[in-house]
mmCIF file with all atom_site columns, C-alpha atoms in Angstrom:
data_model
loop_
_atom_site.group_PDB
_atom_site.id
_atom_site.type_symbol
_atom_site.label_atom_id
_atom_site.label_alt_id
_atom_site.label_comp_id
_atom_site.label_asym_id
_atom_site.label_entity_id
_atom_site.label_seq_id
_atom_site.pdbx_PDB_ins_code
_atom_site.Cartn_x
_atom_site.Cartn_y
_atom_site.Cartn_z
_atom_site.occupancy
_atom_site.B_iso_or_equiv
_atom_site.pdbx_formal_charge
_atom_site.auth_seq_id
_atom_site.auth_comp_id
_atom_site.auth_asym_id
_atom_site.auth_atom_id
_atom_site.pdbx_PDB_model_num
ATOM 1   C CA . MET A 1 1   ? 81.832  103.150 110.789 1.00 0.00 ? 1   MET A CA 1
ATOM 2   C CA . THR A 1 2   ? 81.686  100.962 108.005 1.00 0.00 ? 2   THR A CA 1
ATOM 3   C CA . GLU A 1 3   ? 80.956  96.982  107.224 1.00 0.00 ? 3   GLU A CA 1
ATOM 4   C CA . HIS A 1 4   ? 84.821  95.946  107.577 1.00 0.00 ? 4   HIS A CA 1
ATOM 5   C CA . SER A 1 5   ? 84.348  97.552  111.247 1.00 0.00 ? 5   SER A CA 1
ATOM 6   C CA . LEU A 1 6   ? 81.223  96.586  112.107 1.00 0.00 ? 6   LEU A CA 1
ATOM 7   C CA . HIS A 1 7   ? 81.614  93.291  110.710 1.00 0.00 ? 7   HIS A CA 1
ATOM 8   C CA . SER A 1 8   ? 85.186  92.397  111.097 1.00 0.00 ? 8   SER A CA 1
ATOM 9   C CA . SER A 1 9   ? 84.591  88.810  112.131 1.00 0.00 ? 9   SER A CA 1
ATOM 10  C CA . TYR A 1 10  ? 82.482  88.051  109.329 1.00 0.00 ? 10  TYR A CA 1
ATOM 11  C CA . ARG A 1 11  ? 84.988  89.665  106.993 1.00 0.00 ? 11  ARG A CA 1
ATOM 12  C CA . GLU A 1 12  ? 87.988  87.540  108.424 1.00 0.00 ? 12  GLU A CA 1
ATOM 13  C CA . LYS A 1 13  ? 86.369  84.565  107.857 1.00 0.00 ? 13  LYS A CA 1
ATOM 14  C CA . LEU A 1 14  ? 85.147  85.136  104.463 1.00 0.00 ? 14  LEU A CA 1
ATOM 15  C CA . ILE A 1 15  ? 89.272  86.239  103.936 1.00 0.00 ? 15  ILE A CA 1
ATOM 16  C CA . GLU A 1 16  ? 90.525  82.992  105.379 1.00 0.00 ? 16  GLU A CA 1
ATOM 17  C CA . HIS A 1 17  ? 87.956  80.609  103.125 1.00 0.00 ? 17  HIS A CA 1
ATOM 18  C CA . LEU A 1 18  ? 88.747  82.894  99.996  1.00 0.00 ? 18  LEU A CA 1
ATOM 19  C CA . LEU A 1 19  ? 92.594  81.876  101.260 1.00 0.00 ? 19  LEU A CA 1
ATOM 20  C CA . VAL A 1 20  ? 92.078  78.178  101.218 1.00 0.00 ? 20  VAL A CA 1
ATOM 21  C CA . GLY A 1 21  ? 90.138  78.077  98.262  1.00 0.00 ? 21  GLY A CA 1
ATOM 22  C CA . ASN A 1 22  ? 92.725  79.901  96.178  1.00 0.00 ? 22  ASN A CA 1
ATOM 23  C CA . LEU A 1 23  ? 95.440  77.242  98.004  1.00 0.00 ? 23  LEU A CA 1
ATOM 24  C CA . LEU A 1 24  ? 92.988  74.245  97.040  1.00 0.00 ? 24  LEU A CA 1
ATOM 25  C CA . LYS A 1 25  ? 92.175  75.626  93.785  1.00 0.00 ? 25  LYS A CA 1
ATOM 26  C CA . LEU A 1 26  ? 95.980  75.370  92.685  1.00 0.00 ? 26  LEU A CA 1
ATOM 27  C CA . SER A 1 27  ? 96.590  71.869  93.748  1.00 0.00 ? 27  SER A CA 1
ATOM 28  C CA . TRP A 1 28  ? 93.614  71.341  92.171  1.00 0.00 ? 28  TRP A CA 1
ATOM 29  C CA . LYS A 1 29  ? 95.413  72.911  88.721  1.00 0.00 ? 29  LYS A CA 1
ATOM 30  C CA . ASN A 1 30  ? 98.520  71.877  89.541  1.00 0.00 ? 30  ASN A CA 1
ATOM 31  C CA . LYS A 1 31  ? 97.496  68.256  89.057  1.00 0.00 ? 31  LYS A CA 1
ATOM 32  C CA . ASN A 1 32  ? 98.955  67.726  92.789  1.00 0.00 ? 32  ASN A CA 1
ATOM 33  C CA . PHE A 1 33  ? 95.742  67.179  94.711  1.00 0.00 ? 33  PHE A CA 1
ATOM 34  C CA . SER A 1 34  ? 97.313  66.649  97.928  1.00 0.00 ? 34  SER A CA 1
ATOM 35  C CA . LEU A 1 35  ? 96.421  69.997  100.079 1.00 0.00 ? 35  LEU A CA 1
ATOM 36  C CA . GLU A 1 36  ? 94.383  69.354  103.191 1.00 0.00 ? 36  GLU A CA 1
ATOM 37  C CA . ILE A 1 37  ? 93.334  71.505  105.596 1.00 0.00 ? 37  ILE A CA 1
ATOM 38  C CA . SER A 1 38  ? 92.613  71.177  109.323 1.00 0.00 ? 38  SER A CA 1
ATOM 39  C CA . LYS A 1 39  ? 90.942  73.810  111.809 1.00 0.00 ? 39  LYS A CA 1
ATOM 40  C CA . PRO A 1 40  ? 91.599  73.753  115.524 1.00 0.00 ? 40  PRO A CA 1
ATOM 41  C CA . GLU A 1 41  ? 88.971  72.841  117.707 1.00 0.00 ? 41  GLU A CA 1
ATOM 42  C CA . VAL A 1 42  ? 90.195  75.857  120.322 1.00 0.00 ? 42  VAL A CA 1
ATOM 43  C CA . ASP A 1 43  ? 91.704  78.827  119.587 1.00 0.00 ? 43  ASP A CA 1
ATOM 44  C CA . ASN A 1 44  ? 94.756  78.884  122.175 1.00 0.00 ? 44  ASN A CA 1
ATOM 45  C CA . ALA A 1 45  ? 98.221  77.883  120.638 1.00 0.00 ? 45  ALA A CA 1
ATOM 46  C CA . GLY A 1 46  ? 98.459  80.488  118.239 1.00 0.00 ? 46  GLY A CA 1
ATOM 47  C CA . TYR A 1 47  ? 97.345  79.263  114.671 1.00 0.00 ? 47  TYR A CA 1
ATOM 48  C CA . ASP A 1 48  ? 94.255  79.393  112.475 1.00 0.00 ? 48  ASP A CA 1
ATOM 49  C CA . LEU A 1 49  ? 94.746  76.244  110.416 1.00 0.00 ? 49  LEU A CA 1
ATOM 50  C CA . ILE A 1 50  ? 96.607  73.422  109.956 1.00 0.00 ? 50  ILE A CA 1
ATOM 51  C CA . ALA A 1 51  ? 97.746  72.830  105.978 1.00 0.00 ? 51  ALA A CA 1
ATOM 52  C CA . GLU A 1 52  ? 99.421  69.769  104.844 1.00 0.00 ? 52  GLU A CA 1
ATOM 53  C CA . ALA A 1 53  ? 101.011 69.103  101.150 1.00 0.00 ? 53  ALA A CA 1
ATOM 54  C CA . ASN A 1 54  ? 103.968 67.611  100.069 1.00 0.00 ? 54  ASN A CA 1
ATOM 55  C CA . GLY A 1 55  ? 104.571 65.612  103.471 1.00 0.00 ? 55  GLY A CA 1
ATOM 56  C CA . ILE A 1 56  ? 104.716 69.545  105.087 1.00 0.00 ? 56  ILE A CA 1
ATOM 57  C CA . ILE A 1 57  ? 102.352 70.295  107.580 1.00 0.00 ? 57  ILE A CA 1
ATOM 58  C CA . ARG A 1 58  ? 102.125 73.838  108.367 1.00 0.00 ? 58  ARG A CA 1
ATOM 59  C CA . HIS A 1 59  ? 100.431 75.508  111.358 1.00 0.00 ? 59  HIS A CA 1
ATOM 60  C CA . ILE A 1 60  ? 99.304  78.639  110.508 1.00 0.00 ? 60  ILE A CA 1
ATOM 61  C CA . GLN A 1 61  ? 98.255  81.945  112.248 1.00 0.00 ? 61  GLN A CA 1
ATOM 62  C CA . LEU A 1 62  ? 96.593  84.422  109.178 1.00 0.00 ? 62  LEU A CA 1
ATOM 63  C CA . LYS A 1 63  ? 96.518  87.983  109.294 1.00 0.00 ? 63  LYS A CA 1
ATOM 64  C CA . THR A 1 64  ? 94.614  90.361  107.274 1.00 0.00 ? 64  THR A CA 1
ATOM 65  C CA . THR A 1 65  ? 95.087  94.006  106.199 1.00 0.00 ? 65  THR A CA 1
ATOM 66  C CA . PHE A 1 66  ? 93.187  96.189  103.559 1.00 0.00 ? 66  PHE A CA 1
ATOM 67  C CA . ILE A 1 67  ? 95.718  96.992  101.079 1.00 0.00 ? 67  ILE A CA 1
ATOM 68  C CA . GLY A 1 68  ? 96.113  100.822 101.786 1.00 0.00 ? 68  GLY A CA 1
ATOM 69  C CA . SER A 1 69  ? 96.146  100.173 105.384 1.00 0.00 ? 69  SER A CA 1
ATOM 70  C CA . ALA A 1 70  ? 98.738  101.692 107.639 1.00 0.00 ? 70  ALA A CA 1
ATOM 71  C CA . THR A 1 71  ? 99.187  98.727  109.488 1.00 0.00 ? 71  THR A CA 1
ATOM 72  C CA . THR A 1 72  ? 103.270 98.087  110.067 1.00 0.00 ? 72  THR A CA 1
ATOM 73  C CA . THR A 1 73  ? 102.927 95.167  112.972 1.00 0.00 ? 73  THR A CA 1
ATOM 74  C CA . GLN A 1 74  ? 101.437 92.006  113.758 1.00 0.00 ? 74  GLN A CA 1
ATOM 75  C CA . LYS A 1 75  ? 100.982 90.038  117.535 1.00 0.00 ? 75  LYS A CA 1
ATOM 76  C CA . ILE A 1 76  ? 101.653 86.386  117.247 1.00 0.00 ? 76  ILE A CA 1
ATOM 77  C CA . HIS A 1 77  ? 101.172 83.498  120.009 1.00 0.00 ? 77  HIS A CA 1
ATOM 78  C CA . ILE A 1 78  ? 104.724 82.459  121.053 1.00 0.00 ? 78  ILE A CA 1
ATOM 79  C CA . SER A 1 79  ? 102.728 78.876  121.480 1.00 0.00 ? 79  SER A CA 1
ATOM 80  C CA . LEU A 1 80  ? 103.758 78.786  117.452 1.00 0.00 ? 80  LEU A CA 1
ATOM 81  C CA . THR A 1 81  ? 107.243 78.307  117.979 1.00 0.00 ? 81  THR A CA 1
ATOM 82  C CA . LYS A 1 82  ? 106.485 74.762  119.415 1.00 0.00 ? 82  LYS A CA 1
ATOM 83  C CA . LYS A 1 83  ? 104.856 73.587  116.365 1.00 0.00 ? 83  LYS A CA 1
ATOM 84  C CA . PRO A 1 84  ? 106.951 71.583  113.516 1.00 0.00 ? 84  PRO A CA 1
ATOM 85  C CA . SER A 1 85  ? 106.470 74.262  110.947 1.00 0.00 ? 85  SER A CA 1
ATOM 86  C CA . GLY A 1 86  ? 104.672 77.247  112.287 1.00 0.00 ? 86  GLY A CA 1
ATOM 87  C CA . CYS A 1 87  ? 104.050 80.375  109.967 1.00 0.00 ? 87  CYS A CA 1
ATOM 88  C CA . VAL A 1 88  ? 102.752 83.391  109.772 1.00 0.00 ? 88  VAL A CA 1
ATOM 89  C CA . VAL A 1 89  ? 100.449 84.277  106.926 1.00 0.00 ? 89  VAL A CA 1
ATOM 90  C CA . TRP A 1 90  ? 99.588  88.108  106.462 1.00 0.00 ? 90  TRP A CA 1
ATOM 91  C CA . VAL A 1 91  ? 96.892  88.722  103.517 1.00 0.00 ? 91  VAL A CA 1
ATOM 92  C CA . TYR A 1 92  ? 96.366  91.654  101.987 1.00 0.00 ? 92  TYR A CA 1
ATOM 93  C CA . PHE A 1 93  ? 93.136  92.170  100.443 1.00 0.00 ? 93  PHE A CA 1
ATOM 94  C CA . ASN A 1 94  ? 91.166  94.705  98.352  1.00 0.00 ? 94  ASN A CA 1
ATOM 95  C CA . ASN A 1 95  ? 88.898  96.517  100.212 1.00 0.00 ? 95  ASN A CA 1
ATOM 96  C CA . GLU A 1 96  ? 85.972  96.949  97.450  1.00 0.00 ? 96  GLU A CA 1
ATOM 97  C CA . THR A 1 97  ? 86.314  93.321  95.450  1.00 0.00 ? 97  THR A CA 1
ATOM 98  C CA . LEU A 1 98  ? 87.956  91.155  98.243  1.00 0.00 ? 98  LEU A CA 1
ATOM 99  C CA . ASP A 1 99  ? 90.471  90.074  95.948  1.00 0.00 ? 99  ASP A CA 1
ATOM 100 C CA . LEU A 1 100 ? 93.501  88.906  97.837  1.00 0.00 ? 100 LEU A CA 1
ATOM 101 C CA . GLY A 1 101 ? 97.202  89.804  97.430  1.00 0.00 ? 101 GLY A CA 1
ATOM 102 C CA . PRO A 1 102 ? 99.916  90.298  97.839  1.00 0.00 ? 102 PRO A CA 1
ATOM 103 C CA . TYR A 1 103 ? 100.825 88.096  100.758 1.00 0.00 ? 103 TYR A CA 1
ATOM 104 C CA . CYS A 1 104 ? 103.588 88.352  103.374 1.00 0.00 ? 104 CYS A CA 1
ATOM 105 C CA . TYR A 1 105 ? 104.959 85.296  105.258 1.00 0.00 ? 105 TYR A CA 1
ATOM 106 C CA . PHE A 1 106 ? 107.302 84.881  108.102 1.00 0.00 ? 106 PHE A CA 1
ATOM 107 C CA . GLY A 1 107 ? 108.608 81.660  108.847 1.00 0.00 ? 107 GLY A CA 1
ATOM 108 C CA . ALA A 1 108 ? 110.841 79.068  107.580 1.00 0.00 ? 108 ALA A CA 1
ATOM 109 C CA . ALA A 1 109 ? 111.429 76.911  104.421 1.00 0.00 ? 109 ALA A CA 1
ATOM 110 C CA . PRO A 1 110 ? 109.502 73.577  104.447 1.00 0.00 ? 110 PRO A CA 1
ATOM 111 C CA . GLY A 1 111 ? 109.483 70.970  106.900 1.00 0.00 ? 111 GLY A CA 1
ATOM 112 C CA . GLN A 1 112 ? 111.979 73.942  109.267 1.00 0.00 ? 112 GLN A CA 1
ATOM 113 C CA . PRO A 1 113 ? 110.277 75.720  112.698 1.00 0.00 ? 113 PRO A CA 1
ATOM 114 C CA . LEU A 1 114 ? 109.438 78.695  112.925 1.00 0.00 ? 114 LEU A CA 1
ATOM 115 C CA . PRO A 1 115 ? 112.495 81.292  113.583 1.00 0.00 ? 115 PRO A CA 1
ATOM 116 C CA . SER A 1 116 ? 113.452 82.139  117.538 1.00 0.00 ? 116 SER A CA 1
ATOM 117 C CA . LEU A 1 117 ? 110.957 84.900  118.854 1.00 0.00 ? 117 LEU A CA 1
ATOM 118 C CA . GLU A 1 118 ? 113.018 85.763  121.968 1.00 0.00 ? 118 GLU A CA 1
ATOM 119 C CA . ASN A 1 119 ? 114.121 88.979  120.475 1.00 0.00 ? 119 ASN A CA 1
ATOM 120 C CA . LEU A 1 120 ? 111.047 90.752  119.697 1.00 0.00 ? 120 LEU A CA 1
ATOM 121 C CA . LYS A 1 121 ? 109.250 93.233  121.467 1.00 0.00 ? 121 LYS A CA 1
ATOM 122 C CA . THR A 1 122 ? 106.540 91.497  123.609 1.00 0.00 ? 122 THR A CA 1
ATOM 123 C CA . ALA A 1 123 ? 102.561 92.988  123.161 1.00 0.00 ? 123 ALA A CA 1
ATOM 124 C CA . LYS A 1 124 ? 101.005 94.837  125.790 1.00 0.00 ? 124 LYS A CA 1
ATOM 125 C CA . HIS A 1 125 ? 97.528  94.369  126.417 1.00 0.00 ? 125 HIS A CA 1
ATOM 126 C CA . THR A 1 126 ? 95.253  97.503  124.480 1.00 0.00 ? 126 THR A CA 1
ATOM 127 C CA . LYS A 1 127 ? 93.086  98.446  127.555 1.00 0.00 ? 127 LYS A CA 1
ATOM 128 C CA . GLY A 1 128 ? 95.023  99.411  130.869 1.00 0.00 ? 128 GLY A CA 1
ATOM 129 C CA . ASN A 1 129 ? 93.582  98.006  134.290 1.00 0.00 ? 129 ASN A CA 1
ATOM 130 C CA . ALA A 1 130 ? 91.984  100.211 136.576 1.00 0.00 ? 130 ALA A CA 1
ATOM 131 C CA . ILE A 1 131 ? 94.628  102.667 137.054 1.00 0.00 ? 131 ILE A CA 1
ATOM 132 C CA . GLY A 1 132 ? 95.524  103.033 133.569 1.00 0.00 ? 132 GLY A CA 1
ATOM 133 C CA . LEU A 1 133 ? 98.272  100.333 133.420 1.00 0.00 ? 133 LEU A CA 1
ATOM 134 C CA . LYS A 1 134 ? 98.438  98.223  130.018 1.00 0.00 ? 134 LYS A CA 1
ATOM 135 C CA . SER A 1 135 ? 100.059 95.023  131.413 1.00 0.00 ? 135 SER A CA 1
ATOM 136 C CA . GLU A 1 136 ? 102.143 92.574  129.242 1.00 0.00 ? 136 GLU A CA 1
ATOM 137 C CA . ARG A 1 137 ? 101.196 89.752  127.385 1.00 0.00 ? 137 ARG A CA 1
ATOM 138 C CA . SER A 1 138 ? 103.888 87.322  127.895 1.00 0.00 ? 138 SER A CA 1
ATOM 139 C CA . ASN A 1 139 ? 102.806 84.790  125.203 1.00 0.00 ? 139 ASN A CA 1
ATOM 140 C CA . ILE A 1 140 ? 102.420 87.405  122.019 1.00 0.00 ? 140 ILE A CA 1
ATOM 141 C CA . ARG A 1 141 ? 105.050 89.159  120.245 1.00 0.00 ? 141 ARG A CA 1
ATOM 142 C CA . ILE A 1 142 ? 105.103 92.107  117.790 1.00 0.00 ? 142 ILE A CA 1
ATOM 143 C CA . LEU A 1 143 ? 106.355 91.250  114.489 1.00 0.00 ? 143 LEU A CA 1
ATOM 144 C CA . ASN A 1 144 ? 107.230 94.230  112.382 1.00 0.00 ? 144 ASN A CA 1
ATOM 145 C CA . LYS A 1 145 ? 106.554 94.308  108.410 1.00 0.00 ? 145 LYS A CA 1
ATOM 146 C CA . GLY A 1 146 ? 109.716 94.407  107.567 1.00 0.00 ? 146 GLY A CA 1
ATOM 147 C CA . ASN A 1 147 ? 110.124 90.874  109.098 1.00 0.00 ? 147 ASN A CA 1
ATOM 148 C CA . PHE A 1 148 ? 107.669 89.656  106.695 1.00 0.00 ? 148 PHE A CA 1
ATOM 149 C CA . ILE A 1 149 ? 108.808 87.981  102.958 1.00 0.00 ? 149 ILE A CA 1
ATOM 150 C CA . LYS A 1 150 ? 106.409 89.592  100.127 1.00 0.00 ? 150 LYS A CA 1
ATOM 151 C CA . LEU A 1 151 ? 104.962 87.387  98.261  1.00 0.00 ? 151 LEU A CA 1
ATOM 152 C CA . LYS A 1 152 ? 102.689 89.064  95.291  1.00 0.00 ? 152 LYS A CA 1
ATOM 153 C CA . THR A 1 153 ? 100.913 85.453  93.824  1.00 0.00 ? 153 THR A CA 1
ATOM 154 C CA . ILE A 1 154 ? 99.317  82.548  95.586  1.00 0.00 ? 154 ILE A CA 1
ATOM 155 C CA . ASN A 1 155 ? 101.262 80.378  93.715  1.00 0.00 ? 155 ASN A CA 1
ATOM 156 C CA . GLU A 1 156 ? 104.243 82.161  95.319  1.00 0.00 ? 156 GLU A CA 1
ATOM 157 C CA . LEU A 1 157 ? 102.883 81.806  98.828  1.00 0.00 ? 157 LEU A CA 1
ATOM 158 C CA . TYR A 1 158 ? 102.125 78.277  97.865  1.00 0.00 ? 158 TYR A CA 1
ATOM 159 C CA . HIS A 1 159 ? 105.660 77.618  97.005  1.00 0.00 ? 159 HIS A CA 1
ATOM 160 C CA . GLN A 1 160 ? 106.740 79.170  100.332 1.00 0.00 ? 160 GLN A CA 1
ATOM 161 C CA . LEU A 1 161 ? 104.558 77.109  102.412 1.00 0.00 ? 161 LEU A CA 1
ATOM 162 C CA . PHE A 1 162 ? 105.126 73.741  100.691 1.00 0.00 ? 162 PHE A CA 1
ATOM 163 C CA . GLY A 1 163 ? 108.123 73.469  98.192  1.00 0.00 ? 163 GLY A CA 1
ATOM 164 C CA . SER A 1 164 ? 107.181 72.576  94.716  1.00 0.00 ? 164 SER A CA 1
ATOM 165 C CA . THR A 1 165 ? 103.564 72.553  93.625  1.00 0.00 ? 165 THR A CA 1
#
């Protein structure tokens, strides 16, 4: 077992902070200074961050995967569709250096609602009940990697989220 599996919650939080820092840094470098970041008190509506810039409010569900991982799907909460401009940002990172990128994005243009999730497969619990049955998670849908737009840089991600920098 590696530190990545033993301390996955720590790593997830670290990647989140690095991403937020990179987005704020870009806002600073572009002399925009408008990016605001908030976090929900309770994690039950499908998003990890609220980010606002250029008059666009994004409710962002974050996903992370190390470069070279075989992961091809992500599970997302349907409540994200109820937010005005919800989206999913899938951050790839280097396992050794923790450098971020590339990024994958699922959502609509800035200011537009998340595309419908109705036609996506419903996720199941990873563990079975007493008789081994894995019940459906009615609020969770499975997104394939092909549903995402691949973005190489933090600049491209910022533009996808908020329009021009």
